[in-house]
Amino acid sequence: EPAREEEGAASEAEVLQVCGEAGDVVLLHPWLVHGGTSNRAATPRVLVNGMARVTAEAFAAHGVRSLALLSAPPPSRSGEASAGCASSAGLAACSAGEPCPAGELRASLGEPSKRPPDEALLLPPPKRPSVASAESLAAEVARLGAAAEGRPRDVDPSLPRVSLVVPAHNAAWCLDEALASVLAQTYRGPLEVSIFDDGSSDGTRALIEAWIPRLRAARVDCVASGSRWGGDAHAEAGGIGFAKNRAVAQSSGSLLAFLDADDVMLPRRVELQVAALSASPRSLVGGAWRRWPDGATAHHEAWAHSLDEEGLWLHQFRETTVQMPTWAMARATFDAVGGFEEVPAEDLLFFHAHLDRAARAERPLLRVGSREEPLLLYRWTASSMTSTVDRRTLLQAPPAAVERGVL
């Protein structure tokens, strides 16, 4: 933590976690330090992540100010290269394996006494396009779903059958919105909703049972079960991977599309992903998404949508480059991996297992849509599973994948 002039004053940055074991060396090279997602935290976070990929332009614009949150670097000794470099030219030289210009980082940061005031060190959130809010999009989907209720869909049996895989745990507060978004879909092929209730103790089961005839009235097949539905009223929740595996096992579609119980699909989600899978059947197809509420993880949202198809592949060791709530794939792809490991971070482990088996020429990763035209409203809450998984768990999988696939 940086030293402060006032005795006992709160620090302006907090070290949340450094992963590793005793004796490991932590690299604080400028390229490996980034701001992470905002998650609406009151305290700015500086994360050290060896898998971070930061362009020279991004670092030149933002990296030096982020680094100023840390303690000042030691003075450069004559003739030695500094630990990092601030200019695009200097970074380009570093990336080419050439020595970084000595003293450039310190010159950019300035002496501690000449640093800008604290408020100038905090980077503003990335600017978002002027588009409809997530709340207004959710309201429109709800309207379309209500209009479609009770009206049988015109189903084309020649199109692929798609199973929407919905794991649910204590989801009575949100499941209405997710299932209403099924009725709003524009896809005209056979649709099935497969829901597994994972040990819920609220009204999830009653809500699912109420929805089954409503879905079937619209010619959407529905299959549902639960860990407490067979007579064991005290069965423990098995976790997200467990629930997804059970939902897939009871489904019948040749294509699978995953939908978390607290998310909402935009109307063309299934239609566009089926089209992508028809052209590239071995792909894991993600979709563009909008955080709900808006801006909840603005930096992560901007990064995820900045990746083109090549970037989806090249950034695979950083984290999942297509986010799980938007996944669609052929059942054959799911079966080839063997389903989800029933442990935390099951999506990350599946992602790497899929890429272990895929050739880049087969286009293993695709994404459909854009930030301006998302396929899914991806809800964020403080209790979301992706927010509570231990960082060490998340950071163990990428190095293991590097060992398997690269080393």
Phi, psi and omega in degrees: 000143182290148177289145178244150181290319183277135179294127175080004180290150180294145180285154181270353175215151184230132175279110183277319183192137169239120185269144178147196180235166179304132180097345178293151177261128178264122181266121179251040175295144182308324182294339186260007180246128179214170187276343180071191179275156183281318182047025178056032181284147179282334182255126178298144183244138173243117183256142173256117187217109183294348180266000182295140174241113183239127180289158179300321182294318181295320181291320180299325182278324190233334191297320183295319179292325176296319181293334180295344175291338180271171179295155183298143178290155178292154179300142177285139176269146185305132175086356180254148176282142176284170184290341181204177180217146191263334185273158177300321180296317179296319179294323178298322178294318179298316183293338178272002178089009180270157179298142176284143179303130184297137172077359187292321180297314181295323179297325181286321181287325183081170176292149181308321183290343182256009180293155177292163178299161186308316186296336180285344181279343184275119182286139177289155176295152180298144180288136179253150178300154178280092182228174181300144179289160177300321181297318180290325176295318178298320179295321179293319177297318179299321179296315180294321178297317179295323179292330182275344185296134178082357180253112183301134177290149173273097189268131175262106184291349179282346179275158181298146175277126183248126174259123174271117187266115187236101171279139183223134175218115183048054188252017182300333183285344188225347189295329177306314183294319180296314183286329174297327179291339174294316180295337182276356185293143179271350182296135185254003175278175178298134180238142176224138173254125178243111184247133172240122180270109187267082173065034181292147178242007177256213182264025184300314182300314181299322180294316178299314182296328177289330182279335185304308178294330179293320177292315182295328177297334178266011182063041169246115179293153180215133173230135185215148175203178180199157182292339178255009184273348184263013178112343179269093186287352183243016180300134179283152175295136182271348180104170187295315179300318177301311183294320179295317179300319180292321179293320177294317184299326182269358181270171185227359183287151174283341176240145180242134173231131187263137181221114175289149186295341181257008180254170182226128178275140169283157192302329185263011185305303184294316181304312184288323180286327175296319178299318179295319180289330176296324179277334184217077191293344181264004183279152162266112188258118174263179179222154174295149184218161176238131176292143180228110009284158182305137174079006184297324175224064191299317183293317179294320179298317179296316179297313184301324183269000177275349187273127170275186184299321178295320179295326177302323179281313188292331182267013187298334181272001176273307176188185177295122183273344166242127192276139190307315185300348182253004188293144167219145181199164172289149177301327179298325177293316178299315182293326180297325178283328180098018180082188182271142167290136186270061181220167175302153181063036182298328180290320178296318180293320177296316180306311181289324178296322176297315181290332175300330185261354189256145171266143183299328181295341180277004181055064186293338181232129175224157173225138181246142178095188181209170178300326180283334179230074184286163176258345186208143169265115189258103187285139175242131170225162181297337181262007179303142183300323180292343178270344186250352178293134181301134182301327180297323177298316181292329185270354178278328186292314181300314177299323178296322178293322177298317179300317182290311191268341185242307185284000000 
